[in-house]
JSON list of C-alpha atoms in Angstrom, two decimals:
[
{"chain": "A", "resi": 2, "resn": "VAL", "atom": "CA", "xyz": [9.57, 10.03, -6.28]},
{"chain": "A", "resi": 3, "resn": "ASP", "atom": "CA", "xyz": [10.86, 10.93, -9.98]},
{"chain": "A", "resi": 4, "resn": "LEU", "atom": "CA", "xyz": [8.11, 9.70, -12.44]},
{"chain": "A", "resi": 5, "resn": "ASP", "atom": "CA", "xyz": [9.90, 11.37, -15.57]},
{"chain": "A", "resi": 6, "resn": "TYR", "atom": "CA", "xyz": [10.86, 8.05, -16.92]},
{"chain": "A", "resi": 7, "resn": "TYR", "atom": "CA", "xyz": [7.48, 6.58, -16.85]},
{"chain": "A", "resi": 8, "resn": "GLU", "atom": "CA", "xyz": [6.14, 9.85, -18.38]},
{"chain": "A", "resi": 9, "resn": "LYS", "atom": "CA", "xyz": [8.47, 9.54, -21.18]},
{"chain": "A", "resi": 10, "resn": "VAL", "atom": "CA", "xyz": [7.40, 6.02, -21.86]},
{"chain": "A", "resi": 11, "resn": "LYS", "atom": "CA", "xyz": [3.71, 6.99, -21.99]},
{"chain": "A", "resi": 12, "resn": "SER", "atom": "CA", "xyz": [4.58, 10.12, -24.32]},
{"chain": "A", "resi": 13, "resn": "LYS", "atom": "CA", "xyz": [5.90, 7.53, -26.75]},
{"chain": "A", "resi": 14, "resn": "GLY", "atom": "CA", "xyz": [2.59, 5.58, -26.96]},
{"chain": "A", "resi": 15, "resn": "ILE", "atom": "CA", "xyz": [4.07, 2.66, -25.36]},
{"chain": "A", "resi": 16, "resn": "PRO", "atom": "CA", "xyz": [1.36, 0.86, -23.29]},
{"chain": "A", "resi": 17, "resn": "LEU", "atom": "CA", "xyz": [2.50, 1.00, -19.51]},
{"chain": "A", "resi": 18, "resn": "ILE", "atom": "CA", "xyz": [0.98, -1.15, -16.71]},
{"chain": "A", "resi": 19, "resn": "LEU", "atom": "CA", "xyz": [2.46, -1.21, -13.18]},
{"chain": "A", "resi": 20, "resn": "PHE", "atom": "CA", "xyz": [2.43, -4.20, -10.97]},
{"chain": "A", "resi": 21, "resn": "ASP", "atom": "CA", "xyz": [2.27, -3.79, -7.15]},
{"chain": "A", "resi": 22, "resn": "ARG", "atom": "CA", "xyz": [3.48, -0.18, -7.17]},
{"chain": "A", "resi": 23, "resn": "GLY", "atom": "CA", "xyz": [0.95, 1.65, -9.05]},
{"chain": "A", "resi": 24, "resn": "GLU", "atom": "CA", "xyz": [1.09, 5.65, -8.51]},
{"chain": "A", "resi": 25, "resn": "ASN", "atom": "CA", "xyz": [-2.08, 7.61, -8.97]},
{"chain": "A", "resi": 26, "resn": "ASP", "atom": "CA", "xyz": [-0.31, 10.66, -10.57]},
{"chain": "A", "resi": 27, "resn": "LEU", "atom": "CA", "xyz": [0.72, 8.51, -13.49]},
{"chain": "A", "resi": 28, "resn": "ASN", "atom": "CA", "xyz": [-2.86, 7.59, -14.61]},
{"chain": "A", "resi": 29, "resn": "VAL", "atom": "CA", "xyz": [-1.85, 4.26, -16.04]},
{"chain": "A", "resi": 30, "resn": "ASP", "atom": "CA", "xyz": [-3.22, 0.70, -15.58]},
{"chain": "A", "resi": 31, "resn": "TYR", "atom": "CA", "xyz": [-2.26, -1.19, -12.42]},
{"chain": "A", "resi": 32, "resn": "ILE", "atom": "CA", "xyz": [-2.26, -4.71, -11.22]},
{"chain": "A", "resi": 33, "resn": "GLY", "atom": "CA", "xyz": [-2.24, -5.23, -7.37]},
{"chain": "A", "resi": 34, "resn": "ILE", "atom": "CA", "xyz": [-4.22, -5.83, -4.32]},
{"chain": "A", "resi": 35, "resn": "ASN", "atom": "CA", "xyz": [-6.26, -3.88, -1.93]},
{"chain": "A", "resi": 36, "resn": "ASP", "atom": "CA", "xyz": [-3.51, -2.80, 0.32]},
{"chain": "A", "resi": 37, "resn": "TYR", "atom": "CA", "xyz": [-5.85, -1.29, 2.87]},
{"chain": "A", "resi": 38, "resn": "ASP", "atom": "CA", "xyz": [-8.14, -4.37, 3.26]},
{"chain": "A", "resi": 39, "resn": "SER", "atom": "CA", "xyz": [-5.12, -6.70, 3.27]},
{"chain": "A", "resi": 40, "resn": "SER", "atom": "CA", "xyz": [-3.34, -4.83, 6.02]},
{"chain": "A", "resi": 41, "resn": "HIS", "atom": "CA", "xyz": [-6.65, -4.68, 8.05]},
{"chain": "A", "resi": 42, "resn": "MET", "atom": "CA", "xyz": [-7.10, -8.47, 7.52]},
{"chain": "A", "resi": 43, "resn": "ILE", "atom": "CA", "xyz": [-3.55, -9.31, 8.63]},
{"chain": "A", "resi": 44, "resn": "VAL", "atom": "CA", "xyz": [-3.94, -7.58, 11.92]},
{"chain": "A", "resi": 45, "resn": "GLU", "atom": "CA", "xyz": [-7.50, -9.17, 12.42]},
{"chain": "A", "resi": 46, "resn": "HIS", "atom": "CA", "xyz": [-5.91, -12.55, 11.88]},
{"chain": "A", "resi": 47, "resn": "LEU", "atom": "CA", "xyz": [-3.13, -11.69, 14.37]},
{"chain": "A", "resi": 48, "resn": "VAL", "atom": "CA", "xyz": [-5.61, -10.47, 17.01]},
{"chain": "A", "resi": 49, "resn": "ASN", "atom": "CA", "xyz": [-7.64, -13.68, 16.45]},
{"chain": "A", "resi": 50, "resn": "GLN", "atom": "CA", "xyz": [-4.55, -15.66, 17.18]},
{"chain": "A", "resi": 51, "resn": "GLY", "atom": "CA", "xyz": [-4.12, -13.94, 20.45]},
{"chain": "A", "resi": 52, "resn": "CYS", "atom": "CA", "xyz": [-1.52, -11.30, 19.45]},
{"chain": "A", "resi": 53, "resn": "LYS", "atom": "CA", "xyz": [-1.45, -8.02, 21.65]},
{"chain": "A", "resi": 54, "resn": "ARG", "atom": "CA", "xyz": [1.67, -6.31, 20.15]},
{"chain": "A", "resi": 55, "resn": "ILE", "atom": "CA", "xyz": [1.62, -5.99, 16.38]},
{"chain": "A", "resi": 56, "resn": "ALA", "atom": "CA", "xyz": [4.05, -3.93, 14.88]},
{"chain": "A", "resi": 57, "resn": "HIS", "atom": "CA", "xyz": [4.00, -2.39, 11.33]},
{"chain": "A", "resi": 58, "resn": "ILE", "atom": "CA", "xyz": [7.35, -2.18, 9.32]},
{"chain": "A", "resi": 59, "resn": "GLY", "atom": "CA", "xyz": [6.47, 0.18, 6.31]},
{"chain": "A", "resi": 60, "resn": "GLY", "atom": "CA", "xyz": [8.19, 1.14, 3.07]},
{"chain": "A", "resi": 61, "resn": "PHE", "atom": "CA", "xyz": [8.49, 4.49, 1.37]},
{"chain": "A", "resi": 62, "resn": "LYS", "atom": "CA", "xyz": [5.95, 7.00, 2.79]},
{"chain": "A", "resi": 63, "resn": "HIS", "atom": "CA", "xyz": [5.55, 8.69, -0.58]},
{"chain": "A", "resi": 64, "resn": "THR", "atom": "CA", "xyz": [3.96, 5.68, -2.36]},
{"chain": "A", "resi": 65, "resn": "ARG", "atom": "CA", "xyz": [0.36, 4.71, -2.43]},
{"chain": "A", "resi": 66, "resn": "ILE", "atom": "CA", "xyz": [0.71, 1.37, -1.11]},
{"chain": "A", "resi": 67, "resn": "TYR", "atom": "CA", "xyz": [2.44, 2.38, 1.94]},
{"chain": "A", "resi": 68, "resn": "ASN", "atom": "CA", "xyz": [-0.28, 4.85, 2.88]},
{"chain": "A", "resi": 69, "resn": "ASN", "atom": "CA", "xyz": [-3.14, 2.44, 2.27]},
{"chain": "A", "resi": 70, "resn": "ARG", "atom": "CA", "xyz": [-1.25, -0.33, 4.27]},
{"chain": "A", "resi": 71, "resn": "ILE", "atom": "CA", "xyz": [-0.59, 1.93, 7.19]},
{"chain": "A", "resi": 72, "resn": "LYS", "atom": "CA", "xyz": [-4.28, 3.14, 7.32]},
{"chain": "A", "resi": 73, "resn": "GLY", "atom": "CA", "xyz": [-5.44, -0.35, 7.12]},
{"chain": "A", "resi": 74, "resn": "TYR", "atom": "CA", "xyz": [-3.16, -1.29, 10.12]},
{"chain": "A", "resi": 75, "resn": "ILE", "atom": "CA", "xyz": [-4.03, 1.79, 12.22]},
{"chain": "A", "resi": 76, "resn": "ASP", "atom": "CA", "xyz": [-7.72, 1.27, 11.87]},
{"chain": "A", "resi": 77, "resn": "ALA", "atom": "CA", "xyz": [-7.50, -2.34, 12.82]},
{"chain": "A", "resi": 78, "resn": "ILE", "atom": "CA", "xyz": [-5.27, -1.42, 15.72]},
{"chain": "A", "resi": 79, "resn": "LYS", "atom": "CA", "xyz": [-7.80, 1.10, 16.99]},
{"chain": "A", "resi": 80, "resn": "LYS", "atom": "CA", "xyz": [-10.52, -1.34, 16.30]},
{"chain": "A", "resi": 81, "resn": "HIS", "atom": "CA", "xyz": [-9.19, -3.69, 19.00]},
{"chain": "A", "resi": 82, "resn": "ASN", "atom": "CA", "xyz": [-7.88, -0.93, 21.22]},
{"chain": "A", "resi": 83, "resn": "LEU", "atom": "CA", "xyz": [-4.36, -2.04, 20.97]},
{"chain": "A", "resi": 84, "resn": "PRO", "atom": "CA", "xyz": [-1.07, 0.05, 21.58]}
]
């Protein structure tokens, strides 16, 4: 939640690249996956395998990856009319 450490690194001119946990508020380069699409594809795969009760275990609600993953999950669940 506290991004002060990263801001301090940036202020010193040190290049900063985040891996997997990029935060939009920092405005730095980020290496990761499309969390929304990945989550959606996982649900699609499970549905195609015959699964009907698919749970989502999330992480920290304040992170971008959590929010994108839960959106992908919910959209896929709704698409297939699952609880």
